[in-house]
Amino acid sequence: MAQIVPSILAADFLHLEKDVQLINRCGDIIHLDVMDGSLVPNISFGFSVIDQLAKIATVPMDAHLMVVHPERWVEKLAADGVRMCSFHWEATGSNTARLISRIHELGMQAGVAINPDIPVSRLYPYIGKADYFLVMSVFAGFGGQKFIYETLDRVMTLRAALERRGEKALIEIDGGVNLGNAQTIREAGVDLIVAGSAVFGAEDPAAAIKALRGA
Ligand code: DX5
Ligand code: ZN
C-alpha cells in the first residue's frame, strides 16, 4: 500500500506545529522541501525550520534537497534525525554514487530525484545503490503545479528496470497530486506519494490524507 508523505511546503507557517502534529497523527512520513534559489527558482526553508520540526516529528522525516552541493548538508540532516534524504541527479551528476554512499554512512536512506525533462534511464546506474527514486511529477521549485501525466509512464519504465534487475527500491512521486489523480497514481505502483496543496489546501486535511491513501 502506498504511503502518504505530506509536504509542509503547503502548511501554515504561522502554525507549523499544528500541521506537523496532523502529519504525526494521519500521515506516514513528513516531506521537507529544501530549495536554494539556484538549482530551482525558489527559496523555501532551511535548518532554522528543520531543527524545530525535528523536535516534534514522530513520523520519519524525508528531506528533498533541491540545492546545488547537496553533499554539504547531509551530515546536519542526519544529526537532526532525518531518516530519508533525496537529492537531485541534476545537482550531482557523476558524484551521485558517492553521495548515496555518504548518506548511507550517516545512517539515512538515500533517494535520487529527477525532474520531468531528465530521461528516467539516468537513474539506472543507481539501481541497487539508492533506496528510493523520486520521479518528479512537476518541475521542482513550487507547490500547487499541475500533475504531468507522462510521469506515470516513467514510473512504469523505472519499475520494469528495477524488476529486470531483481531490485526493490521504492518509487516516490512529488508534485500535483490531488484527490482526482491519486487512484491512478496508486495503480501505477508508486510507493511514496508526496502531497502538499492536496492536504493543506483541503478543508479537512486528515480526510484528504485518508482519501489519498484510498482508505
Ligand atoms: C515541489 C516540491 C513538492 C511540493 C508539492 O518542488 O518538491 O514537494 O511541495 O506540492 P504540491 O503537492 O502542492 O504540488
Ligand atoms: Zn518535494
Short mmCIF file of C-alpha atoms and ligand atoms in Angstrom, two decimals:
data_model
loop_
_atom_site.label_atom_id
_atom_site.label_comp_id
_atom_site.label_asym_id
_atom_site.label_seq_id
_atom_site.Cartn_x
_atom_site.Cartn_y
_atom_site.Cartn_z
CA MET A 1 0.00 0.00 0.00
CA ALA A 2 1.31 3.44 -0.92
CA GLN A 3 2.48 5.67 1.90
CA ILE A 4 1.28 9.27 2.06
CA VAL A 5 4.01 11.85 2.53
CA PRO A 6 2.55 15.30 3.25
CA SER A 7 4.82 18.20 2.29
CA ILE A 8 4.97 21.03 4.77
CA LEU A 9 5.75 23.44 1.92
CA ALA A 10 1.99 23.98 1.73
CA ALA A 11 1.47 24.05 5.50
CA ASP A 12 0.53 27.06 7.60
CA PHE A 13 3.93 28.53 8.52
CA LEU A 14 2.38 30.65 11.26
CA HIS A 15 1.15 27.46 12.93
CA LEU A 16 3.59 24.80 11.79
CA GLU A 17 3.32 22.77 14.96
CA LYS A 18 -0.37 22.14 14.33
CA ASP A 19 0.36 20.84 10.81
CA VAL A 20 3.26 18.64 11.94
CA GLN A 21 1.02 17.11 14.62
CA LEU A 22 -1.55 16.41 11.93
CA ILE A 23 1.09 14.57 9.89
CA ASN A 24 2.15 12.68 13.03
CA ARG A 25 -1.45 11.56 13.52
CA CYS A 26 -2.54 10.88 9.96
CA GLY A 27 0.45 10.77 7.58
CA ASP A 28 3.16 8.17 7.15
CA ILE A 29 6.23 10.35 6.54
CA ILE A 30 6.85 14.12 6.60
CA HIS A 31 8.35 15.67 3.44
CA LEU A 32 10.75 18.61 3.81
CA ASP A 33 11.33 20.62 0.62
CA VAL A 34 14.64 22.44 0.82
CA MET A 35 15.22 24.91 -2.07
CA ASP A 36 18.21 27.15 -2.58
CA GLY A 37 17.18 29.52 -5.38
CA SER A 38 19.97 28.12 -7.58
CA LEU A 39 19.06 24.57 -8.58
CA VAL A 40 15.43 25.67 -8.58
CA PRO A 41 13.96 29.17 -9.00
CA ASN A 42 12.63 29.44 -5.45
CA ILE A 43 13.85 29.52 -1.85
CA SER A 44 11.96 27.62 0.85
CA PHE A 45 13.38 26.96 4.31
CA GLY A 46 16.46 25.55 5.95
CA PHE A 47 17.73 24.40 9.30
CA SER A 48 16.07 27.13 11.34
CA VAL A 49 12.81 25.37 10.50
CA ILE A 50 14.02 21.75 10.25
CA ASP A 51 15.77 21.85 13.66
CA GLN A 52 12.46 22.79 15.27
CA LEU A 53 10.32 20.32 13.34
CA ALA A 54 12.71 17.54 14.27
CA LYS A 55 11.82 18.07 17.93
CA ILE A 56 8.17 17.21 17.40
CA ALA A 57 8.03 14.94 14.33
CA THR A 58 7.23 11.38 15.36
CA VAL A 59 6.88 10.05 11.80
CA PRO A 60 10.09 9.70 9.73
CA MET A 61 11.39 12.86 8.05
CA ASP A 62 12.07 12.76 4.28
CA ALA A 63 14.28 15.65 3.16
CA HIS A 64 14.08 16.57 -0.54
CA LEU A 65 17.17 18.63 -1.32
CA MET A 66 16.61 20.91 -4.31
CA VAL A 67 20.00 22.54 -3.92
CA VAL A 68 23.36 22.64 -5.63
CA HIS A 69 26.02 20.91 -3.48
CA PRO A 70 23.59 18.73 -1.53
CA GLU A 71 26.61 16.93 -0.03
CA ARG A 72 27.21 19.97 2.20
CA TRP A 73 24.03 19.41 4.18
CA VAL A 74 23.62 15.69 4.67
CA GLU A 75 25.60 15.46 7.89
CA LYS A 76 23.50 18.10 9.59
CA LEU A 77 20.29 16.47 8.33
CA ALA A 78 21.38 13.14 9.81
CA ALA A 79 22.16 14.87 13.12
CA ASP A 80 18.62 16.25 13.10
CA GLY A 81 17.29 12.71 12.82
CA VAL A 82 16.24 12.81 9.16
CA ARG A 83 15.73 9.22 8.02
CA MET A 84 15.33 9.67 4.26
CA CYS A 85 17.36 12.08 2.19
CA SER A 86 16.93 12.68 -1.54
CA PHE A 87 18.91 14.97 -3.80
CA HIS A 88 18.72 15.80 -7.50
CA TRP A 89 20.81 13.95 -10.04
CA GLU A 90 20.94 17.30 -11.89
CA ALA A 91 22.97 18.65 -8.95
CA THR A 92 25.40 15.76 -8.53
CA GLY A 93 25.90 14.09 -11.95
CA SER A 94 28.96 11.84 -11.79
CA ASN A 95 29.17 12.31 -7.99
CA THR A 96 25.78 10.69 -7.43
CA ALA A 97 27.04 7.25 -6.31
CA ARG A 98 29.48 8.87 -3.88
CA LEU A 99 26.72 10.91 -2.24
CA ILE A 100 24.49 7.84 -1.94
CA SER A 101 27.32 6.11 -0.04
CA ARG A 102 27.83 9.12 2.21
CA ILE A 103 24.11 9.25 3.05
CA HIS A 104 24.26 5.55 3.93
CA GLU A 105 27.33 6.08 6.11
CA LEU A 106 25.30 8.67 8.00
CA GLY A 107 22.59 6.10 8.62
CA MET A 108 19.94 7.55 6.30
CA GLN A 109 18.11 6.09 3.31
CA ALA A 110 19.28 7.66 0.06
CA GLY A 111 16.98 8.85 -2.72
CA VAL A 112 17.86 10.14 -6.17
CA ALA A 113 15.46 12.68 -7.68
CA ILE A 114 15.00 13.80 -11.28
CA ASN A 115 12.94 16.47 -12.97
CA PRO A 116 10.44 15.59 -15.72
CA ASP A 117 12.84 16.52 -18.56
CA ILE A 118 15.57 14.08 -17.50
CA PRO A 119 15.39 10.61 -19.09
CA VAL A 120 14.46 8.10 -16.42
CA SER A 121 17.34 5.90 -17.64
CA ARG A 122 19.72 8.34 -15.93
CA LEU A 123 18.62 6.63 -12.70
CA TYR A 124 19.56 3.12 -13.83
CA PRO A 125 23.21 3.28 -12.69
CA TYR A 126 21.92 3.77 -9.14
CA ILE A 127 19.62 0.76 -9.11
CA GLY A 128 20.94 -1.48 -6.36
CA LYS A 129 22.51 1.55 -4.65
CA ALA A 130 19.72 4.05 -3.91
CA ASP A 131 16.91 3.09 -1.53
CA TYR A 132 14.34 5.14 -3.41
CA PHE A 133 13.88 7.16 -6.57
CA LEU A 134 11.97 10.43 -6.64
CA VAL A 135 10.37 10.85 -10.04
CA MET A 136 9.18 14.47 -10.07
CA SER A 137 5.68 14.89 -11.48
CA VAL A 138 6.16 18.68 -11.81
CA PHE A 139 9.33 20.73 -12.26
CA ALA A 140 10.85 21.12 -8.82
CA GLY A 141 10.52 24.58 -7.28
CA PHE A 142 6.91 25.31 -6.44
CA GLY A 143 3.90 23.70 -4.84
CA GLY A 144 0.49 23.85 -6.46
CA GLN A 145 1.53 22.94 -10.03
CA LYS A 146 -0.33 20.68 -12.44
CA PHE A 147 0.50 16.96 -12.45
CA ILE A 148 2.40 15.85 -15.57
CA TYR A 149 0.74 12.59 -16.62
CA GLU A 150 3.71 11.27 -18.63
CA THR A 151 5.33 10.76 -15.22
CA LEU A 152 3.28 7.60 -14.77
CA ASP A 153 4.87 6.06 -17.89
CA ARG A 154 8.26 6.96 -16.42
CA VAL A 155 7.32 5.27 -13.16
CA MET A 156 6.34 2.10 -15.01
CA THR A 157 9.55 2.15 -17.06
CA LEU A 158 11.59 2.51 -13.88
CA ARG A 159 9.58 -0.22 -12.14
CA ALA A 160 10.29 -2.57 -15.06
CA ALA A 161 14.01 -1.74 -14.88
CA LEU A 162 14.01 -2.49 -11.14
CA GLU A 163 12.23 -5.79 -11.72
CA ARG A 164 14.62 -6.81 -14.50
CA ARG A 165 17.45 -6.41 -12.01
CA GLY A 166 15.55 -8.02 -9.16
CA GLU A 167 15.79 -4.84 -7.07
CA LYS A 168 13.17 -3.47 -4.71
CA ALA A 169 13.88 0.27 -4.42
CA LEU A 170 10.86 2.44 -3.63
CA ILE A 171 9.44 4.92 -6.13
CA GLU A 172 8.29 8.30 -4.86
CA ILE A 173 6.25 10.81 -6.81
CA ASP A 174 6.08 14.51 -5.99
CA GLY A 175 4.02 17.39 -7.35
CA GLY A 176 0.46 17.97 -8.47
CA VAL A 177 -1.04 15.01 -6.63
CA ASN A 178 -4.71 15.51 -5.82
CA LEU A 179 -7.82 13.54 -4.94
CA GLY A 180 -8.67 13.25 -8.63
CA ASN A 181 -5.45 11.56 -9.76
CA ALA A 182 -4.40 9.68 -6.60
CA GLN A 183 -6.04 6.42 -7.58
CA THR A 184 -4.31 6.36 -10.98
CA ILE A 185 -1.02 7.10 -9.22
CA ARG A 186 -1.54 4.28 -6.73
CA GLU A 187 -2.43 1.91 -9.56
CA ALA A 188 0.81 2.80 -11.34
CA GLY A 189 2.62 1.20 -8.41
CA VAL A 190 4.02 4.31 -6.70
CA ASP A 191 5.22 3.56 -3.15
CA LEU A 192 5.53 7.06 -1.69
CA ILE A 193 3.05 9.78 -2.64
CA VAL A 194 4.05 13.33 -1.71
CA ALA A 195 1.22 15.84 -1.43
CA GLY A 196 1.29 19.48 -0.35
CA SER A 197 -1.69 21.52 -1.54
CA ALA A 198 -3.99 18.49 -1.69
CA VAL A 199 -3.52 18.05 2.06
CA PHE A 200 -3.06 21.53 3.50
CA GLY A 201 -5.33 23.28 0.99
CA ALA A 202 -8.16 20.92 1.94
CA GLU A 203 -10.88 21.90 4.35
CA ASP A 204 -10.25 18.66 6.26
CA PRO A 205 -6.56 17.67 5.84
CA ALA A 206 -6.99 14.43 7.80
CA ALA A 207 -9.78 13.32 5.47
CA ALA A 208 -7.68 14.34 2.47
CA ILE A 209 -4.79 12.11 3.62
CA LYS A 210 -7.21 9.23 4.07
CA ALA A 211 -8.66 9.77 0.60
CA LEU A 212 -5.20 9.98 -1.00
CA ARG A 213 -4.41 6.64 0.61
CA GLY A 214 -7.58 5.19 -0.89
CA ALA A 215 -8.79 4.13 2.55
C1 DX5 B 1 7.95 20.97 -5.48
C2 DX5 B 1 8.09 20.19 -4.18
C3 DX5 B 1 6.89 19.47 -3.77
C4 DX5 B 1 5.70 20.33 -3.44
C5 DX5 B 1 4.48 19.58 -3.86
O1 DX5 B 1 9.20 21.35 -5.90
O2 DX5 B 1 9.15 19.24 -4.30
O3 DX5 B 1 7.17 18.60 -2.68
O4 DX5 B 1 5.60 20.63 -2.06
O5 DX5 B 1 3.41 20.42 -3.76
P1 DX5 B 1 2.00 20.10 -4.38
O6 DX5 B 1 1.56 18.79 -3.80
O7 DX5 B 1 1.19 21.25 -3.96
O8 DX5 B 1 2.17 20.01 -5.87
ZN ZN B 2 9.40 17.68 -2.70
#
